[in-house]
Every structure is written in structure tokens, then in C-alpha cells.
């Protein structure tokens, strides 16, 4: 397989910028709230849910997961023509590492959004969306694990950290080992884990808040000293 490096790099750069679009901030702004200045200051679904409500949170989740699914889904469909010289892209193929790089670009674009001074969300929605766009059975397995852990612990971060930390292993167990792809996807998962480092500290100290939705009439106010610092 001969990879068209220029086409691959161009696609990765485009993915980084598209997945850097901060939909959580845009949706919150439409509701009159600067999501980076309330709650945890994060632009992701959990903070939007806590500070604005269900509707805005659902939209944030759909858009964040959707941009990841779009990035890898289009890569899987078009890379044979543009990048891999006619070799079909699938999670068991020799070219699968190329789509793994797309997942990495999607996650990094969201976490290090170029539109927010290279600050952003924590990457779990876009990461699971990326899996659904390319290896949907693994995406569904990861989603199921996430829901189970988040439900049992009442902490979204616990589910997020777990599924991000084991994503390469789950991919390898389901499709069989494909080392280049598995390592790249696991690296993307570890970037997500790194983005949750403050949550890990809070979980270890028993200070992580349980998940909740904002209720109409509740005040919207900062509750974290790092609000406004992009954390």
C-alpha cells in the first residue's frame, strides 16, 4: 500500500479545524450564556447540561459526536480513492492506521480548539463519535460501557476515563490485533484521559460532583476557581 501523504495530511488538518468547532460554546451563547465562564468552564455536554439544561446538552452531544463520526466516516469512504491507492479502509486492514490518525486529529481538534486559543472540551463525545463513524460495533460497546459506569457511579467523568483508557484494547479484542491502528487509537484515548486529569484528581479525593441537569430557575454561576482559564 502506497499512502498519498499530502492528501492524508490535508485531511488531518481539515479534521482538526472542523472538530475544533466549539459547538457547546455556540449553543450556550445562543442561550445567552458564556459556557466557559460558568460551572467548570468546560464546553462539553456535562457542563452544558448542568448550567443550561437538557435541550442544549443534547444538541451539544449530537454535534460533538457527529463531527467525529463525519470525520472518520468520510475517511473510511473516500480514503481508498484519495489516500490509500484503492485499498479499502476497514478496521482489520493494513491501512486502518490512517483512519486512526483521523480519530486522533478529531480528538485533538476538540480538546485543543484553534478557535478558543487551543482550549476546548475533554474529547469523549467526539471520540466515541469517531469510533461510530469507522468501527461502529466498537463504538457501541464503548458507549455501553460508558453508560453503565456513569449510571452506577453517577459520575460522567468515571465513564469517560474508563472507556478512553481501554479503547485500543476493545478495538483489538473485537477485530483482532492490528498494532499500528490499535496504538494510534489508544494514544487518542490517552489524550482524552489527560484532558480529564482534573476530574481524576477530584475522583481520587471524593470531590467529583454527580451528574445533574440544570433546572429552570436555578442560578447560573461559576463554581470552580479555574473558570475562565480554559480548564
Coordinates of N, CA and C in Angstrom, one line a residue:
X1 N 0.8 -1.2 0.0 CA 0.0 0.0 0.0 C 0.9 1.2 0.0
X2 N 0.6 2.2 -0.9 CA 1.3 3.4 -1.0 C 0.4 4.5 -0.6
X3 N 0.7 5.2 0.5 CA -0.1 6.3 1.0 C 0.2 7.6 0.4
X4 N -0.9 8.3 0.0 CA -0.7 9.7 -0.5 C -0.6 10.6 0.7
X5 N 0.7 10.9 1.0 CA 0.9 11.6 2.3 C 0.3 13.0 2.2
X6 N 0.4 13.7 1.1 CA -0.1 15.1 1.0 C -1.6 15.1 1.2
X7 N -2.3 14.1 0.6 CA -3.8 14.1 0.8 C -4.1 13.7 2.3
X8 N -3.4 12.8 2.9 CA -3.6 12.4 4.3 C -3.4 13.6 5.2
X9 N -2.3 14.3 5.0 CA -2.0 15.5 5.9 C -3.1 16.6 5.7
X10 N -3.5 16.8 4.5 CA -4.6 17.8 4.2 C -5.9 17.4 4.9
X11 N -6.2 16.1 4.9 CA -7.4 15.7 5.5 C -7.3 15.8 7.1
X12 N -6.2 15.5 7.6 CA -6.0 15.6 9.0 C -6.1 17.0 9.5
X13 N -5.5 17.9 8.8 CA -5.6 19.4 9.1 C -7.0 19.8 9.1
X14 N -7.7 19.4 8.0 CA -9.2 19.8 7.9 C -10.0 19.2 9.0
X15 N -9.7 18.0 9.4 CA -10.4 17.4 10.5 C -10.1 18.1 11.8
X16 N -8.9 18.5 12.1 CA -8.5 19.2 13.3 C -9.3 20.5 13.4
X17 N -9.5 21.2 12.3 CA -10.2 22.5 12.3 C -11.7 22.3 12.4
X18 N -12.2 21.4 11.7 CA -13.7 21.1 11.8 C -14.1 20.6 13.1
X19 N -13.3 19.7 13.7 CA -13.6 19.1 15.0 C -13.2 20.1 16.1
X20 N -12.5 21.2 15.8 CA -12.3 22.3 16.7 C -13.4 23.2 16.9
X21 N -14.5 23.1 16.0 CA -15.6 24.0 16.2 C -16.3 23.8 17.5
X22 N -16.3 24.8 18.4 CA -16.9 24.6 19.8 C -18.4 24.7 19.8
X23 N -19.0 23.6 19.4 CA -20.5 23.6 19.4 C -21.1 23.9 20.7
X24 N -20.5 23.4 21.8 CA -21.1 23.7 23.1 C -21.1 25.2 23.4
X25 N -20.0 25.9 23.1 CA -20.0 27.3 23.3 C -21.0 28.0 22.4
X26 N -21.1 27.6 21.2 CA -22.0 28.2 20.3 C -23.5 28.1 20.7
X27 N -23.8 26.9 21.1 CA -25.2 26.6 21.6 C -25.5 27.3 22.9
X28 N -24.5 27.3 23.8 CA -24.7 28.1 25.1 C -24.8 29.6 24.8
X29 N -24.0 30.1 23.9 CA -24.1 31.5 23.6 C -25.5 31.9 23.0
X30 N -26.1 31.0 22.2 CA -27.4 31.2 21.7 C -28.5 31.3 22.8
X31 N -28.1 30.7 24.0 CA -29.0 30.8 25.2 C -28.6 31.9 26.1
X32 N -27.6 32.7 25.7 CA -27.2 33.9 26.4 C -26.2 33.6 27.5
X33 N -25.5 32.4 27.4 CA -24.6 32.0 28.5 C -23.2 31.8 27.8
X34 N -22.2 32.3 28.5 CA -20.8 32.0 28.1 C -20.4 30.8 28.9
X35 N -20.4 29.6 28.3 CA -20.2 28.4 29.0 C -18.9 28.3 29.6
X36 N -17.9 29.0 29.1 CA -16.5 29.0 29.6 C -16.4 29.8 30.9
X37 N -17.5 30.5 31.3 CA -17.4 31.3 32.5 C -18.4 30.8 33.6
X38 N -19.0 29.7 33.4 CA -19.9 29.1 34.4 C -19.5 27.7 34.6
X39 N -20.0 27.2 35.8 CA -19.7 25.8 36.2 C -18.2 25.5 36.1
X40 N -17.9 24.4 35.4 CA -16.5 24.0 35.4 C -15.7 24.8 34.3
X41 N -16.4 25.6 33.5 CA -15.8 26.3 32.4 C -15.5 25.5 31.2
X42 N -16.0 24.2 31.2 CA -15.8 23.4 30.0 C -16.9 23.5 29.0
X43 N -16.6 23.3 27.7 CA -17.5 23.5 26.7 C -18.3 22.2 26.3
X44 N -18.1 21.2 27.1 CA -18.7 19.9 26.7 C -20.1 19.7 27.3
X45 N -20.7 18.5 26.9 CA -22.0 18.2 27.2 C -22.4 18.3 28.7
X46 N -21.5 17.8 29.6 CA -21.8 17.7 31.0 C -21.9 19.1 31.6
X47 N -21.0 20.0 31.3 CA -21.2 21.4 31.8 C -22.4 22.1 31.2
X48 N -22.6 21.9 29.9 CA -23.8 22.5 29.3 C -25.1 22.0 30.0
X49 N -25.1 20.7 30.3 CA -26.3 20.1 31.0 C -26.5 20.7 32.3
X50 N -25.4 20.9 33.1 CA -25.5 21.4 34.4 C -25.9 22.9 34.5
X51 N -25.4 23.6 33.5 CA -25.6 25.1 33.6 C -26.7 25.6 32.7
X52 N -27.1 24.8 31.7 CA -28.2 25.3 30.8 C -29.4 24.4 30.8
X53 N -29.2 23.1 30.5 CA -30.3 22.2 30.6 C -30.3 21.1 29.5
X54 N -31.3 20.3 29.5 CA -31.3 19.1 28.7 C -31.2 19.4 27.2
X55 N -32.0 20.3 26.7 CA -32.1 20.5 25.3 C -30.7 21.0 24.7
X56 N -30.1 21.9 25.4 CA -28.8 22.4 24.9 C -27.7 21.3 25.1
X57 N -27.9 20.5 26.1 CA -26.9 19.4 26.3 C -27.0 18.3 25.2
X58 N -28.3 18.0 24.8 CA -28.5 17.0 23.8 C -27.9 17.5 22.4
X59 N -28.2 18.8 22.1 CA -27.6 19.4 20.9 C -26.1 19.3 20.9
X60 N -25.5 19.7 22.0 CA -24.0 19.7 22.2 C -23.5 18.3 21.9
X61 N -24.1 17.3 22.5 CA -23.7 15.9 22.4 C -23.8 15.5 20.9
X62 N -24.9 15.8 20.3 CA -25.1 15.3 18.9 C -24.1 16.0 18.0
X63 N -23.9 17.3 18.1 CA -23.0 18.0 17.3 C -21.5 17.5 17.5
X64 N -21.1 17.3 18.8 CA -19.8 16.9 19.1 C -19.5 15.5 18.6
X65 N -20.4 14.6 18.9 CA -20.3 13.2 18.4 C -20.4 13.2 16.9
X66 N -21.3 14.0 16.3 CA -21.5 14.0 14.9 C -20.2 14.4 14.1
X67 N -19.5 15.4 14.6 CA -18.3 15.9 13.9 C -17.3 14.8 13.8
X68 N -17.1 14.0 14.9 CA -16.2 12.9 15.0 C -16.6 11.8 14.0
X69 N -17.9 11.5 14.0 CA -18.4 10.4 13.1 C -18.3 10.8 11.7
X70 N -18.5 12.1 11.4 CA -18.3 12.6 10.0 C -16.9 12.5 9.5
X71 N -16.0 12.8 10.4 CA -14.6 12.8 10.1 C -14.1 11.4 9.7
X72 N -14.4 10.4 10.6 CA -13.9 9.1 10.3 C -14.8 8.4 9.2
X73 N -16.1 8.7 9.2 CA -16.9 8.1 8.2 C -16.5 8.4 6.8
X74 N -16.3 9.7 6.6 CA -15.8 10.1 5.3 C -14.5 9.6 4.9
X75 N -13.6 9.5 5.9 CA -12.3 8.9 5.7 C -12.4 7.5 5.3
X76 N -13.2 6.7 5.9 CA -13.4 5.3 5.6 C -14.0 5.1 4.2
X77 N -14.8 6.1 3.8 CA -15.4 6.0 2.4 C -14.5 6.5 1.3
X78 N -13.8 7.5 1.6 CA -13.0 8.2 0.5 C -11.5 8.0 0.5
X79 N -11.0 7.5 1.6 CA -9.5 7.2 1.6 C -9.0 6.3 0.5
X80 N -9.8 5.2 0.2 CA -9.4 4.3 -0.9 C -9.1 5.1 -2.2
X81 N -9.8 6.1 -2.5 CA -9.6 6.9 -3.7 C -8.5 8.0 -3.5
X82 N -8.5 8.6 -2.3 CA -7.6 9.8 -2.1 C -6.3 9.4 -1.5
X83 N -6.3 8.4 -0.6 CA -5.1 8.3 0.2 C -4.4 6.9 0.1
X84 N -5.2 5.8 0.0 CA -4.6 4.5 0.1 C -4.5 3.8 -1.2
X85 N -4.7 4.5 -2.3 CA -4.5 3.9 -3.6 C -5.4 2.7 -4.0
X86 N -6.6 2.8 -3.6 CA -7.6 1.7 -4.0 C -7.8 0.7 -2.9
X87 N -7.0 0.7 -1.9 CA -7.1 -0.3 -0.8 C -8.3 0.1 0.1
X88 N -9.2 -0.8 0.3 CA -10.4 -0.5 1.1 C -10.0 -0.2 2.6
X89 N -10.6 0.8 3.2 CA -10.4 1.1 4.6 C -11.3 0.3 5.5
X90 N -10.8 -0.5 6.4 CA -11.6 -1.1 7.4 C -10.7 -1.4 8.6
X91 N -11.3 -1.6 9.8 CA -10.5 -1.8 11.0 C -9.6 -2.9 11.0
X92 N -9.7 -3.9 10.1 CA -8.8 -5.0 10.0 C -7.7 -4.9 9.0
X93 N -7.7 -3.8 8.2 CA -6.8 -3.7 7.1 C -5.5 -3.0 7.5
X94 N -4.5 -3.1 6.5 CA -3.2 -2.6 6.8 C -3.2 -1.0 6.7
X95 N -4.3 -0.5 6.2 CA -4.4 1.0 6.1 C -5.2 1.6 7.2
X96 N -5.6 0.8 8.2 CA -6.5 1.3 9.2 C -5.9 2.4 10.1
X97 N -4.5 2.3 10.2 CA -3.8 3.4 10.9 C -4.1 4.8 10.4
X98 N -4.4 4.9 9.1 CA -4.7 6.2 8.5 C -6.0 6.8 9.1
X99 N -7.0 5.9 9.3 CA -8.2 6.4 9.9 C -8.0 6.6 11.4
X100 N -7.1 5.8 12.0 CA -6.8 6.0 13.4 C -6.2 7.4 13.6
X101 N -5.4 7.9 12.6 CA -4.9 9.3 12.7 C -6.0 10.3 12.6
X102 N -7.0 10.0 11.8 CA -8.2 10.9 11.7 C -8.9 11.0 13.1
X103 N -9.0 9.9 13.8 CA -9.6 9.9 15.1 C -8.7 10.8 16.0
X104 N -7.4 10.6 16.0 CA -6.5 11.4 16.8 C -6.7 12.9 16.5
X105 N -6.8 13.3 15.2 CA -6.9 14.7 14.8 C -8.3 15.2 15.3
X106 N -9.3 14.4 15.2 CA -10.6 14.8 15.7 C -10.6 15.1 17.2
X107 N -10.1 14.2 17.9 CA -10.0 14.4 19.4 C -9.1 15.6 19.7
X108 N -8.0 15.7 19.1 CA -7.1 16.9 19.4 C -7.7 18.2 19.0
X109 N -8.4 18.2 17.9 CA -9.1 19.4 17.4 C -10.1 19.9 18.4
X110 N -10.8 19.0 19.0 CA -11.9 19.3 20.0 C -11.2 19.8 21.3
X111 N -10.2 19.1 21.8 CA -9.6 19.4 23.1 C -8.7 20.6 23.0
X112 N -8.0 20.8 21.8 CA -7.2 22.0 21.6 C -7.8 22.8 20.5
X113 N -9.0 23.3 20.7 CA -9.7 24.0 19.7 C -8.9 25.3 19.2
X114 N -8.6 25.4 17.9 CA -7.9 26.5 17.4 C -8.8 27.8 17.5
X115 N -10.1 27.6 17.7 CA -11.0 28.8 17.8 C -11.1 29.3 19.2
X116 N -10.5 28.6 20.2 CA -10.6 29.0 21.6 C -9.3 29.1 22.2
X117 N -8.3 29.5 21.4 CA -6.9 29.7 22.0 C -6.3 28.3 22.4
X118 N -6.7 27.3 21.6 CA -6.2 25.9 21.9 C -6.6 25.3 23.2
X119 N -7.8 25.8 23.7 CA -8.5 25.2 24.8 C -9.8 24.6 24.2
X120 N -10.4 23.7 24.9 CA -11.7 23.1 24.4 C -12.3 22.2 25.4
X121 N -12.9 21.2 24.8 CA -13.6 20.2 25.6 C -12.7 19.1 26.1
X122 N -13.3 18.0 26.5 CA -12.5 16.8 27.0 C -12.5 15.6 26.1
X123 N -13.2 15.7 25.0 CA -13.0 14.8 23.9 C -13.8 13.5 23.9
X124 N -14.6 13.2 24.9 CA -15.2 11.9 24.9 C -16.3 11.7 23.9
X125 N -17.1 12.8 23.7 CA -18.2 12.7 22.7 C -17.6 12.6 21.3
X126 N -16.7 13.4 21.0 CA -16.1 13.3 19.6 C -15.3 12.0 19.4
X127 N -14.7 11.5 20.5 CA -14.0 10.3 20.4 C -14.9 9.1 20.1
X128 N -16.0 9.0 20.9 CA -17.0 7.9 20.7 C -17.6 8.1 19.3
X129 N -17.9 9.3 18.9 CA -18.5 9.6 17.6 C -17.5 9.1 16.5
X130 N -16.2 9.3 16.7 CA -15.2 8.9 15.7 C -15.2 7.4 15.6
X131 N -15.4 6.7 16.7 CA -15.5 5.2 16.6 C -16.7 4.7 15.9
X132 N -17.8 5.4 16.2 CA -19.1 5.0 15.5 C -19.0 5.2 14.0
X133 N -18.2 6.2 13.6 CA -18.1 6.5 12.1 C -17.2 5.5 11.4
X134 N -16.4 4.8 12.1 CA -15.4 3.9 11.4 C -15.6 2.4 11.9
X135 N -15.7 2.2 13.2 CA -15.8 0.9 13.7 C -17.0 0.9 14.6
X136 N -18.2 0.9 14.1 CA -19.4 1.2 14.9 C -19.7 0.1 15.9
X137 N -19.3 -1.2 15.7 CA -19.6 -2.1 16.8 C -18.8 -1.8 18.1
X138 N -17.5 -1.4 17.9 CA -16.7 -1.0 19.0 C -17.2 0.3 19.6
X139 N -17.7 1.2 18.8 CA -18.3 2.5 19.3 C -19.5 2.2 20.2
X140 N -20.3 1.2 19.8 CA -21.5 0.8 20.6 C -21.1 0.2 21.9
X141 N -20.0 -0.7 21.8 CA -19.5 -1.3 23.0 C -19.0 -0.3 24.0
X142 N -18.2 0.6 23.5 CA -17.7 1.7 24.3 C -18.8 2.6 24.9
X143 N -19.8 2.8 24.1 CA -20.9 3.6 24.6 C -21.7 2.9 25.7
X144 N -21.8 1.6 25.5 CA -22.5 0.8 26.6 C -21.7 0.8 27.9
X145 N -20.4 0.6 27.8 CA -19.6 0.6 29.0 C -19.6 2.0 29.7
X146 N -19.6 3.0 28.8 CA -19.7 4.4 29.4 C -21.0 4.6 30.2
X147 N -22.1 4.2 29.5 CA -23.4 4.4 30.2 C -23.5 3.6 31.5
X148 N -23.0 2.4 31.5 CA -23.1 1.6 32.7 C -22.3 2.2 33.8
X149 N -21.1 2.6 33.5 CA -20.2 3.1 34.6 C -20.7 4.5 35.1
X150 N -21.1 5.3 34.1 CA -21.7 6.6 34.5 C -22.9 6.5 35.3
X151 N -23.8 5.5 35.0 CA -25.0 5.3 35.7 C -24.7 4.7 37.1
X152 N -23.8 3.8 37.2 CA -23.5 3.2 38.5 C -22.8 4.2 39.5
X153 N -21.9 5.0 38.9 CA -21.2 5.9 39.8 C -21.8 7.3 39.9
X154 N -22.8 7.6 39.0 CA -23.4 8.9 38.9 C -22.3 10.0 38.5
X155 N -21.2 9.5 38.0 CA -20.1 10.5 37.6 C -19.8 10.2 36.1
X156 N -20.1 11.2 35.2 CA -19.8 11.1 33.8 C -18.3 10.9 33.6
X157 N -17.5 11.6 34.4 CA -16.1 11.5 34.2 C -15.6 10.1 34.4
X158 N -16.1 9.3 35.3 CA -15.7 8.0 35.6 C -15.9 7.1 34.3
X159 N -17.0 7.3 33.7 CA -17.3 6.5 32.5 C -16.4 7.0 31.4
X160 N -16.2 8.3 31.2 CA -15.3 8.8 30.2 C -13.9 8.3 30.3
X161 N -13.3 8.4 31.5 CA -12.0 8.0 31.7 C -11.8 6.5 31.4
X162 N -12.7 5.7 31.8 CA -12.6 4.3 31.6 C -12.6 3.9 30.2
X163 N -13.6 4.4 29.4 CA -13.7 4.0 28.0 C -12.6 4.5 27.2
X164 N -12.1 5.7 27.5 CA -11.0 6.3 26.8 C -9.7 5.5 27.1
X165 N -9.6 5.0 28.3 CA -8.4 4.3 28.7 C -8.3 2.9 28.1
X166 N -9.4 2.3 27.7 CA -9.4 0.9 27.2 C -9.7 0.8 25.7
X167 N -9.9 1.9 25.0 CA -10.4 1.9 23.7 C -9.5 1.1 22.7
X168 N -8.2 1.2 22.8 CA -7.3 0.4 21.9 C -7.5 -1.1 22.2
X169 N -7.6 -1.5 23.5 CA -7.8 -2.9 23.9 C -9.1 -3.4 23.3
X170 N -10.2 -2.7 23.5 CA -11.5 -3.1 23.0 C -11.5 -3.3 21.5
X171 N -10.8 -2.4 20.8 CA -10.7 -2.5 19.3 C -10.0 -3.7 18.9
X172 N -8.9 -4.0 19.6 CA -8.0 -5.2 19.3 C -8.8 -6.5 19.7
X173 N -9.5 -6.5 20.8 CA -10.3 -7.7 21.1 C -11.4 -8.0 20.2
X174 N -12.0 -7.0 19.6 CA -13.2 -7.2 18.7 C -12.7 -7.6 17.3
X175 N -11.8 -6.9 16.8 CA -11.4 -7.1 15.4 C -10.1 -8.0 15.3
X176 N -9.4 -8.2 16.4 CA -8.1 -8.9 16.3 C -7.0 -7.8 16.3
X177 N -5.8 -8.1 16.7 CA -4.8 -7.2 16.8 C -4.4 -6.6 15.5
X178 N -4.3 -5.3 15.5 CA -3.8 -4.5 14.3 C -3.0 -3.4 14.9
X179 N -1.7 -3.7 15.2 CA -0.9 -2.9 16.1 C -0.8 -1.4 15.7
X180 N -0.5 -1.1 14.5 CA -0.4 0.4 14.2 C -1.7 1.1 14.5
X181 N -2.8 0.6 14.1 CA -4.1 1.2 14.4 C -4.4 1.2 15.9
X182 N -4.2 0.1 16.5 CA -4.6 0.0 18.0 C -3.8 1.0 18.8
X183 N -2.5 1.1 18.5 CA -1.6 2.1 19.2 C -2.1 3.5 19.0
X184 N -2.4 3.9 17.8 CA -2.8 5.2 17.5 C -4.1 5.5 18.2
X185 N -5.1 4.6 18.1 CA -6.4 4.8 18.7 C -6.2 4.9 20.2
X186 N -5.4 4.0 20.8 CA -5.2 4.1 22.2 C -4.5 5.4 22.6
X187 N -3.6 5.9 21.8 CA -3.0 7.2 22.1 C -4.0 8.3 22.1
X188 N -5.0 8.2 21.1 CA -6.1 9.2 21.2 C -6.9 9.1 22.4
X189 N -7.1 7.9 22.9 CA -7.8 7.7 24.1 C -7.1 8.2 25.3
X190 N -5.8 8.1 25.3 CA -5.0 8.6 26.4 C -4.9 10.2 26.4
X191 N -5.1 10.8 25.3 CA -5.2 12.2 25.2 C -6.5 12.6 25.9
X192 N -7.6 11.9 25.7 CA -8.8 12.1 26.4 C -8.7 12.0 27.9
X193 N -8.0 10.9 28.3 CA -7.7 10.7 29.7 C -6.9 11.9 30.3
X194 N -5.9 12.3 29.6 CA -5.1 13.5 30.0 C -6.0 14.7 30.2
X195 N -7.0 14.9 29.3 CA -7.9 16.1 29.4 C -8.8 16.0 30.6
X196 N -8.9 14.8 31.2 CA -9.7 14.6 32.4 C -8.9 14.6 33.6
X197 N -7.7 15.1 33.6 CA -6.8 15.0 34.7 C -7.3 15.7 36.0
X198 N -8.0 16.8 35.8 CA -8.6 17.5 37.0 C -9.7 16.6 37.6
X199 N -10.5 15.9 36.7 CA -11.5 15.0 37.2 C -11.0 13.8 37.9
X200 N -9.8 13.3 37.4 CA -9.2 12.2 38.1 C -8.8 12.6 39.5
X201 N -8.2 13.8 39.7 CA -7.9 14.3 41.0 C -9.1 14.4 41.9
X202 N -10.2 14.9 41.3 CA -11.4 15.1 42.1 C -12.0 13.7 42.5
X203 N -12.0 12.8 41.6 CA -12.5 11.4 41.9 C -11.7 10.8 43.0
X204 N -10.3 11.0 42.9 CA -9.5 10.4 43.9 C -9.7 11.0 45.3
X205 N -10.1 12.3 45.4 CA -10.4 12.9 46.6 C -11.9 12.9 47.0
X206 N -12.7 12.2 46.2 CA -14.1 12.1 46.5 C -14.8 13.4 46.3
X207 N -14.3 14.3 45.5 CA -14.9 15.6 45.3 C -15.7 15.8 44.0
X208 N -15.6 14.8 43.2 CA -16.3 14.9 41.9 C -17.8 15.0 42.0
X209 N -18.5 16.0 41.4 CA -19.9 16.1 41.6 C -20.7 15.1 40.8
X210 N -21.8 14.6 41.3 CA -22.6 13.7 40.5 C -23.3 14.5 39.3
X211 N -23.6 13.7 38.3 CA -24.2 14.4 37.1 C -25.6 14.9 37.4
X212 N -25.9 16.1 36.9 CA -27.3 16.6 37.1 C -27.6 17.6 35.9
X213 N -28.9 17.8 35.7 CA -29.3 18.7 34.7 C -29.7 20.0 35.4
X214 N -29.4 21.1 34.7 CA -29.8 22.4 35.1 C -31.3 22.5 35.1
X215 N -31.9 23.0 36.2 CA -33.3 23.2 36.3 C -33.7 24.7 36.1
X216 N -34.8 24.9 35.5 CA -35.3 26.2 35.2 C -35.4 27.0 36.5
X217 N -34.8 28.2 36.6 CA -34.9 29.0 37.8 C -33.6 28.9 38.6
X218 N -32.8 27.8 38.4 CA -31.6 27.7 39.1 C -30.6 28.8 38.7
X219 N -29.8 29.3 39.6 CA -28.8 30.3 39.2 C -27.7 29.7 38.3
X220 N -27.2 30.5 37.4 CA -26.0 30.1 36.6 C -24.8 30.9 37.1
X221 N -23.9 30.2 37.8 CA -22.8 30.9 38.4 C -21.5 30.0 38.4
X222 N -20.4 30.7 38.4 CA -19.1 29.9 38.5 C -19.1 29.1 39.8
X223 N -18.6 27.9 39.7 CA -18.3 27.1 40.9 C -16.9 26.5 41.0
X224 N -16.1 26.9 40.1 CA -14.7 26.4 40.1 C -13.7 27.5 39.9
X225 N -12.7 27.6 40.7 CA -11.7 28.7 40.6 C -11.0 28.7 39.3
X226 N -11.0 27.6 38.5 CA -10.3 27.6 37.2 C -11.2 28.2 36.1
X227 N -12.5 28.5 36.4 CA -13.4 29.1 35.3 C -12.7 30.3 34.7
X228 N -12.8 30.3 33.4 CA -12.2 31.4 32.6 C -10.7 31.1 32.2
X229 N -10.2 30.0 32.8 CA -8.8 29.7 32.5 C -8.7 28.7 31.4
X230 N -9.9 28.3 30.8 CA -9.9 27.3 29.7 C -9.8 25.9 30.2
X231 N -10.0 25.6 31.5 CA -9.8 24.3 32.0 C -11.1 23.5 32.1

